[in-house]
Amino acid sequence: MRTQVGIIGAGPAGLLLSRLLTLQGIDSVVLENRSREYVEGRIRAGILEQHSVDTLIEAGVGDRLQREGLEHRGIYLQYPGTRFALDFKELCGRTVWVYGQTEVVKDLITTQLDGGPPLLFEVSDVVPEEVDGESPRIRFTDAEGNPQVLECDVIAGCDGFHGVSRPVVTAGARGQLWERTYPYAWLGILADAAPATDELIYSWHPEGFALYSMRSPSVSRLYIQVDPSEKIENWSDERIWDALDTRFAHEGWSVNRGRVTDKSILPMRSFVSAPMRRGRLFLAGDAAHIVPPTGAKGLNLAVADVTRLAGALVRLLHEKQSDLVDVYSDKALERVWRCTHFSWFMTSMMHRSGDDFDAQLQLSQLRRIHDSEAAARELAENYTGLPIES
């Protein structure tokens, strides 16, 4: 097999990269070790920054997003006795959209399989080789058990934290790893209940953080802070709803309850790997970085990575110029660290940990955002997403 760009991983990063390259006349093949059903069923992030929405629409995969997605112009911040709105449109001129990563992936897969480049599911034994030369290749076993070799000009590792690509990069490029594990986790539920709020609510409470989000006008997505050692079986639906009622308590308002259709516990951590390139192998998305979901940055960072990488690969493969691929890692990591900082800021401000001294510092920061337009604008600019250099 022969292609210009071999892409490992059919998450949003790999699929969107393939789509962007196709629009510029560059061939690709996407390899995925899971089944289509598994990939389309993963429950992940649900907030799209303005640049992500614009990119998906320009790539021709935004029709359903525009029909079914929910545009939001702000969020609520809350602490006991106070709930206040941040109007992103007024503060920085941008908005965000609620549209699940699962739906983004479904849209990209549908487009890919409708006459697009090859997308191979359920492959195994994937190994990138000869990445330091100009003719790298990927060895793998296809779904029928046949050994295959994919000859490439470039390989894109979009295969997530547990994928095969990052170890190859860091082994040969004096790689550095930074990681922080937070002392709390999120217990999240999907519920067949109409959201009781027009915007997301981020609530600080002495018993722990809570987030009120949504997936549609009839489906709510809610989270509460728990200890990382908690077991999901210890949390009945009734216990979860009671905790949500307590942490979102606000005069004249209440949480809408409904049938819980999904329940899981998500650990919280930050992770950055550098560089994001070794020779002709490039990393994008969770293969290179992970952020806690409080800042709504994971999916959006993946979109930013592949938008930049697509432009660099077009210049390399069409114009034989390496200037953009040579700065890809450094430029991408600048944004990664900005988003990592914002995610840390939101996480540290909203989650209850430490002693009462820490709690007073958190409340002081929330009051600052309430009282200061400059502080509110800084949050809004980061939450809605900084512009991407194409």
Short mmCIF file of N, CA and C in Angstrom, two decimals, residues 192-300:
data_model
loop_
_atom_site.label_atom_id
_atom_site.label_comp_id
_atom_site.label_asym_id
_atom_site.label_seq_id
_atom_site.Cartn_x
_atom_site.Cartn_y
_atom_site.Cartn_z
N ASP A 192 -31.78 11.65 30.68
CA ASP A 192 -32.89 12.07 29.83
C ASP A 192 -33.72 13.09 30.60
N ALA A 193 -33.18 14.30 30.67
CA ALA A 193 -33.84 15.38 31.40
C ALA A 193 -33.52 16.69 30.70
N ALA A 194 -34.53 17.47 30.45
CA ALA A 194 -34.31 18.77 29.81
C ALA A 194 -33.44 19.63 30.72
N PRO A 195 -32.40 20.28 30.17
CA PRO A 195 -31.55 21.14 31.01
C PRO A 195 -32.38 22.22 31.70
N ALA A 196 -32.07 22.46 32.97
CA ALA A 196 -32.78 23.48 33.74
C ALA A 196 -32.09 24.83 33.65
N THR A 197 -31.18 24.97 32.70
CA THR A 197 -30.41 26.20 32.55
C THR A 197 -30.17 26.47 31.08
N ASP A 198 -30.06 27.75 30.72
CA ASP A 198 -29.79 28.11 29.33
C ASP A 198 -28.29 28.09 29.02
N GLU A 199 -27.45 28.19 30.03
CA GLU A 199 -26.00 28.14 29.86
C GLU A 199 -25.40 27.16 30.87
N LEU A 200 -24.15 26.73 30.61
CA LEU A 200 -23.48 25.85 31.55
C LEU A 200 -23.29 26.55 32.89
N ILE A 201 -23.36 25.78 33.96
CA ILE A 201 -23.14 26.32 35.30
C ILE A 201 -21.92 25.64 35.90
N TYR A 202 -20.93 26.42 36.29
CA TYR A 202 -19.75 25.96 37.01
C TYR A 202 -19.94 26.37 38.47
N SER A 203 -20.10 25.39 39.36
CA SER A 203 -20.45 25.70 40.74
C SER A 203 -19.35 25.27 41.71
N TRP A 204 -18.87 26.24 42.49
CA TRP A 204 -17.98 25.95 43.63
C TRP A 204 -18.86 25.74 44.85
N HIS A 205 -18.56 24.67 45.60
CA HIS A 205 -19.34 24.38 46.80
C HIS A 205 -18.40 23.75 47.83
N PRO A 206 -18.65 23.97 49.12
CA PRO A 206 -17.79 23.37 50.15
C PRO A 206 -17.68 21.86 50.04
N GLU A 207 -18.71 21.19 49.52
CA GLU A 207 -18.65 19.74 49.38
C GLU A 207 -18.02 19.29 48.07
N GLY A 208 -17.69 20.24 47.18
CA GLY A 208 -17.04 19.88 45.93
C GLY A 208 -17.67 20.55 44.73
N PHE A 209 -16.93 20.57 43.65
CA PHE A 209 -17.35 21.19 42.39
C PHE A 209 -18.51 20.44 41.76
N ALA A 210 -19.32 21.16 40.97
CA ALA A 210 -20.34 20.54 40.13
C ALA A 210 -20.46 21.33 38.83
N LEU A 211 -20.76 20.62 37.75
CA LEU A 211 -20.92 21.24 36.43
C LEU A 211 -22.24 20.80 35.84
N TYR A 212 -23.03 21.77 35.40
CA TYR A 212 -24.30 21.50 34.72
C TYR A 212 -24.10 21.80 33.24
N SER A 213 -24.11 20.76 32.43
CA SER A 213 -23.95 20.92 30.99
C SER A 213 -25.11 20.22 30.30
N MET A 214 -25.06 20.12 28.98
CA MET A 214 -26.14 19.51 28.23
C MET A 214 -25.62 18.95 26.92
N ARG A 215 -26.39 18.06 26.32
CA ARG A 215 -26.05 17.52 25.00
C ARG A 215 -27.11 17.87 23.97
N SER A 216 -28.31 18.16 24.42
CA SER A 216 -29.42 18.53 23.54
C SER A 216 -30.49 19.18 24.39
N PRO A 217 -31.58 19.68 23.77
CA PRO A 217 -32.67 20.26 24.57
C PRO A 217 -33.36 19.27 25.49
N SER A 218 -33.09 17.97 25.32
CA SER A 218 -33.74 16.96 26.16
C SER A 218 -32.77 16.09 26.95
N VAL A 219 -31.46 16.32 26.80
CA VAL A 219 -30.46 15.49 27.47
C VAL A 219 -29.49 16.39 28.24
N SER A 220 -29.33 16.11 29.53
CA SER A 220 -28.41 16.85 30.38
C SER A 220 -27.15 16.03 30.64
N ARG A 221 -26.02 16.72 30.76
CA ARG A 221 -24.74 16.12 31.12
C ARG A 221 -24.29 16.82 32.39
N LEU A 222 -24.17 16.07 33.48
CA LEU A 222 -23.86 16.66 34.78
C LEU A 222 -22.68 15.95 35.43
N TYR A 223 -21.91 16.71 36.20
CA TYR A 223 -20.72 16.18 36.85
C TYR A 223 -20.66 16.66 38.29
N ILE A 224 -20.10 15.80 39.15
CA ILE A 224 -19.77 16.22 40.51
C ILE A 224 -18.35 15.77 40.83
N GLN A 225 -17.67 16.56 41.64
CA GLN A 225 -16.33 16.22 42.10
C GLN A 225 -16.41 15.10 43.11
N VAL A 226 -15.56 14.08 42.92
CA VAL A 226 -15.45 12.97 43.88
C VAL A 226 -13.98 12.65 44.10
N ASP A 227 -13.71 11.84 45.08
CA ASP A 227 -12.35 11.36 45.31
C ASP A 227 -11.97 10.36 44.22
N PRO A 228 -10.72 10.38 43.74
CA PRO A 228 -10.32 9.43 42.68
C PRO A 228 -10.49 7.97 43.05
N SER A 229 -10.53 7.67 44.35
CA SER A 229 -10.67 6.28 44.78
C SER A 229 -12.13 5.81 44.81
N GLU A 230 -13.07 6.70 44.53
CA GLU A 230 -14.49 6.34 44.59
C GLU A 230 -14.83 5.25 43.58
N LYS A 231 -15.78 4.41 43.92
CA LYS A 231 -16.27 3.36 43.04
C LYS A 231 -17.67 3.74 42.56
N ILE A 232 -17.91 3.57 41.28
CA ILE A 232 -19.18 3.99 40.71
C ILE A 232 -20.35 3.26 41.33
N GLU A 233 -20.13 2.01 41.76
CA GLU A 233 -21.23 1.24 42.35
C GLU A 233 -21.68 1.79 43.71
N ASN A 234 -20.85 2.67 44.29
CA ASN A 234 -21.24 3.28 45.57
C ASN A 234 -22.16 4.48 45.40
N TRP A 235 -22.38 4.85 44.15
CA TRP A 235 -23.18 6.05 43.88
C TRP A 235 -24.46 5.65 43.15
N SER A 236 -25.53 5.52 43.92
CA SER A 236 -26.84 5.28 43.31
C SER A 236 -27.29 6.54 42.58
N ASP A 237 -28.27 6.39 41.70
CA ASP A 237 -28.80 7.56 41.01
C ASP A 237 -29.33 8.58 42.01
N GLU A 238 -30.02 8.10 43.04
CA GLU A 238 -30.60 9.00 44.04
C GLU A 238 -29.51 9.78 44.76
N ARG A 239 -28.41 9.11 45.10
CA ARG A 239 -27.31 9.80 45.78
C ARG A 239 -26.70 10.87 44.89
N ILE A 240 -26.58 10.57 43.61
CA ILE A 240 -26.01 11.55 42.67
C ILE A 240 -26.92 12.77 42.56
N TRP A 241 -28.23 12.53 42.37
CA TRP A 241 -29.16 13.66 42.25
C TRP A 241 -29.17 14.50 43.52
N ASP A 242 -29.10 13.86 44.67
CA ASP A 242 -29.09 14.61 45.92
C ASP A 242 -27.83 15.49 46.02
N ALA A 243 -26.68 14.94 45.59
CA ALA A 243 -25.45 15.72 45.61
C ALA A 243 -25.54 16.91 44.64
N LEU A 244 -26.14 16.69 43.48
CA LEU A 244 -26.31 17.77 42.51
C LEU A 244 -27.23 18.85 43.08
N ASP A 245 -28.33 18.45 43.73
CA ASP A 245 -29.24 19.42 44.35
C ASP A 245 -28.49 20.28 45.36
N THR A 246 -27.63 19.65 46.16
CA THR A 246 -26.90 20.39 47.20
C THR A 246 -25.91 21.36 46.58
N ARG A 247 -25.16 20.92 45.61
CA ARG A 247 -24.07 21.75 45.08
C ARG A 247 -24.55 22.84 44.12
N PHE A 248 -25.73 22.65 43.54
CA PHE A 248 -26.30 23.68 42.67
C PHE A 248 -27.38 24.51 43.38
N ALA A 249 -27.55 24.32 44.66
CA ALA A 249 -28.64 25.00 45.37
C ALA A 249 -28.62 26.50 45.09
N HIS A 250 -29.77 27.01 44.63
CA HIS A 250 -29.89 28.43 44.31
C HIS A 250 -31.36 28.81 44.45
N GLU A 251 -31.64 29.91 45.11
CA GLU A 251 -33.00 30.29 45.43
C GLU A 251 -33.86 30.41 44.16
N GLY A 252 -35.03 29.75 44.19
CA GLY A 252 -35.96 29.83 43.07
C GLY A 252 -35.61 28.97 41.88
N TRP A 253 -34.66 28.04 42.06
CA TRP A 253 -34.19 27.23 40.92
C TRP A 253 -33.90 25.82 41.41
N SER A 254 -34.06 24.83 40.54
CA SER A 254 -33.74 23.46 40.93
C SER A 254 -33.28 22.66 39.73
N VAL A 255 -32.58 21.55 40.00
CA VAL A 255 -32.08 20.63 38.96
C VAL A 255 -33.25 19.81 38.43
N ASN A 256 -33.28 19.61 37.12
CA ASN A 256 -34.26 18.70 36.52
C ASN A 256 -33.73 17.27 36.58
N ARG A 257 -34.52 16.37 37.15
CA ARG A 257 -34.13 14.97 37.22
C ARG A 257 -34.71 14.18 36.06
N GLY A 258 -34.08 13.05 35.75
CA GLY A 258 -34.56 12.17 34.69
C GLY A 258 -33.83 10.85 34.73
N ARG A 259 -34.14 9.99 33.76
CA ARG A 259 -33.52 8.66 33.71
C ARG A 259 -32.03 8.79 33.38
N VAL A 260 -31.17 8.19 34.20
CA VAL A 260 -29.73 8.21 33.98
C VAL A 260 -29.38 7.11 32.97
N THR A 261 -28.75 7.51 31.85
CA THR A 261 -28.43 6.55 30.78
C THR A 261 -26.95 6.20 30.73
N ASP A 262 -26.12 6.97 31.41
CA ASP A 262 -24.68 6.68 31.43
C ASP A 262 -24.10 7.25 32.71
N LYS A 263 -23.15 6.51 33.29
CA LYS A 263 -22.56 6.92 34.56
C LYS A 263 -21.11 6.44 34.58
N SER A 264 -20.17 7.35 34.87
CA SER A 264 -18.76 6.97 34.86
C SER A 264 -17.97 7.93 35.73
N ILE A 265 -16.75 7.51 36.10
CA ILE A 265 -15.83 8.34 36.88
C ILE A 265 -14.60 8.63 36.04
N LEU A 266 -14.25 9.91 35.95
CA LEU A 266 -13.15 10.37 35.10
C LEU A 266 -12.04 10.95 35.96
N PRO A 267 -10.84 10.34 35.99
CA PRO A 267 -9.70 10.93 36.71
C PRO A 267 -9.30 12.26 36.07
N MET A 268 -8.65 13.11 36.83
CA MET A 268 -8.25 14.43 36.36
C MET A 268 -6.73 14.52 36.32
N ARG A 269 -6.19 14.89 35.16
CA ARG A 269 -4.74 15.03 35.06
C ARG A 269 -4.38 15.97 33.90
N SER A 270 -3.18 16.46 33.96
CA SER A 270 -2.57 17.21 32.87
C SER A 270 -1.32 16.46 32.41
N PHE A 271 -1.09 16.47 31.11
CA PHE A 271 0.06 15.76 30.54
C PHE A 271 0.49 16.48 29.27
N VAL A 272 1.80 16.72 29.15
CA VAL A 272 2.36 17.32 27.94
C VAL A 272 3.64 16.57 27.58
N SER A 273 3.76 16.21 26.30
CA SER A 273 4.95 15.55 25.79
C SER A 273 5.59 16.42 24.72
N ALA A 274 6.89 16.58 24.79
CA ALA A 274 7.62 17.37 23.79
C ALA A 274 8.90 16.63 23.40
N PRO A 275 9.30 16.75 22.12
CA PRO A 275 8.63 17.50 21.05
C PRO A 275 7.45 16.73 20.48
N MET A 276 6.75 17.36 19.54
CA MET A 276 5.62 16.74 18.88
C MET A 276 6.00 16.26 17.48
N ARG A 277 7.30 16.10 17.27
CA ARG A 277 7.77 15.63 15.97
C ARG A 277 9.08 14.89 16.12
N ARG A 278 9.23 13.84 15.34
CA ARG A 278 10.51 13.21 15.13
C ARG A 278 10.61 12.87 13.65
N GLY A 279 11.50 13.53 12.93
CA GLY A 279 11.66 13.26 11.51
C GLY A 279 10.37 13.45 10.74
N ARG A 280 9.86 12.37 10.16
CA ARG A 280 8.62 12.43 9.38
C ARG A 280 7.41 11.89 10.16
N LEU A 281 7.53 11.81 11.49
CA LEU A 281 6.42 11.40 12.35
C LEU A 281 6.00 12.58 13.21
N PHE A 282 4.72 12.96 13.12
CA PHE A 282 4.18 14.11 13.83
C PHE A 282 3.07 13.67 14.76
N LEU A 283 3.03 14.25 15.96
CA LEU A 283 1.98 13.94 16.93
C LEU A 283 0.91 15.04 16.90
N ALA A 284 -0.33 14.64 17.19
CA ALA A 284 -1.42 15.60 17.30
C ALA A 284 -2.45 15.07 18.28
N GLY A 285 -3.11 15.97 18.98
CA GLY A 285 -4.17 15.58 19.90
C GLY A 285 -3.64 14.91 21.16
N ASP A 286 -4.43 13.97 21.70
CA ASP A 286 -4.11 13.32 22.97
C ASP A 286 -2.82 12.51 22.93
N ALA A 287 -2.29 12.23 21.77
CA ALA A 287 -1.00 11.55 21.69
C ALA A 287 0.10 12.41 22.31
N ALA A 288 -0.11 13.74 22.32
CA ALA A 288 0.93 14.65 22.81
C ALA A 288 0.54 15.39 24.08
N HIS A 289 -0.76 15.48 24.37
CA HIS A 289 -1.16 16.29 25.52
C HIS A 289 -2.57 15.93 25.98
N ILE A 290 -2.78 16.03 27.29
CA ILE A 290 -4.08 15.81 27.90
C ILE A 290 -4.29 16.92 28.92
N VAL A 291 -5.50 17.45 28.98
CA VAL A 291 -5.83 18.48 29.96
C VAL A 291 -7.08 18.05 30.73
N PRO A 292 -7.23 18.51 31.98
CA PRO A 292 -8.49 18.23 32.68
C PRO A 292 -9.64 18.92 31.96
N PRO A 293 -10.84 18.37 32.01
CA PRO A 293 -11.92 18.89 31.17
C PRO A 293 -12.53 20.19 31.65
N THR A 294 -12.10 20.71 32.79
CA THR A 294 -12.72 21.90 33.34
C THR A 294 -12.66 23.09 32.39
N GLY A 295 -11.60 23.19 31.61
CA GLY A 295 -11.46 24.32 30.69
C GLY A 295 -11.98 24.05 29.30
N ALA A 296 -12.53 22.85 29.05
CA ALA A 296 -13.11 22.48 27.75
C ALA A 296 -12.10 22.64 26.62
N LYS A 297 -10.90 22.10 26.80
CA LYS A 297 -9.83 22.33 25.84
C LYS A 297 -9.37 21.09 25.07
N GLY A 298 -9.66 19.87 25.53
CA GLY A 298 -9.07 18.69 24.91
C GLY A 298 -9.36 18.54 23.44
N LEU A 299 -10.63 18.48 23.06
CA LEU A 299 -11.00 18.35 21.65
C LEU A 299 -10.55 19.55 20.85
N ASN A 300 -10.65 20.73 21.42
CA ASN A 300 -10.29 21.94 20.70
C ASN A 300 -8.79 22.03 20.44
#
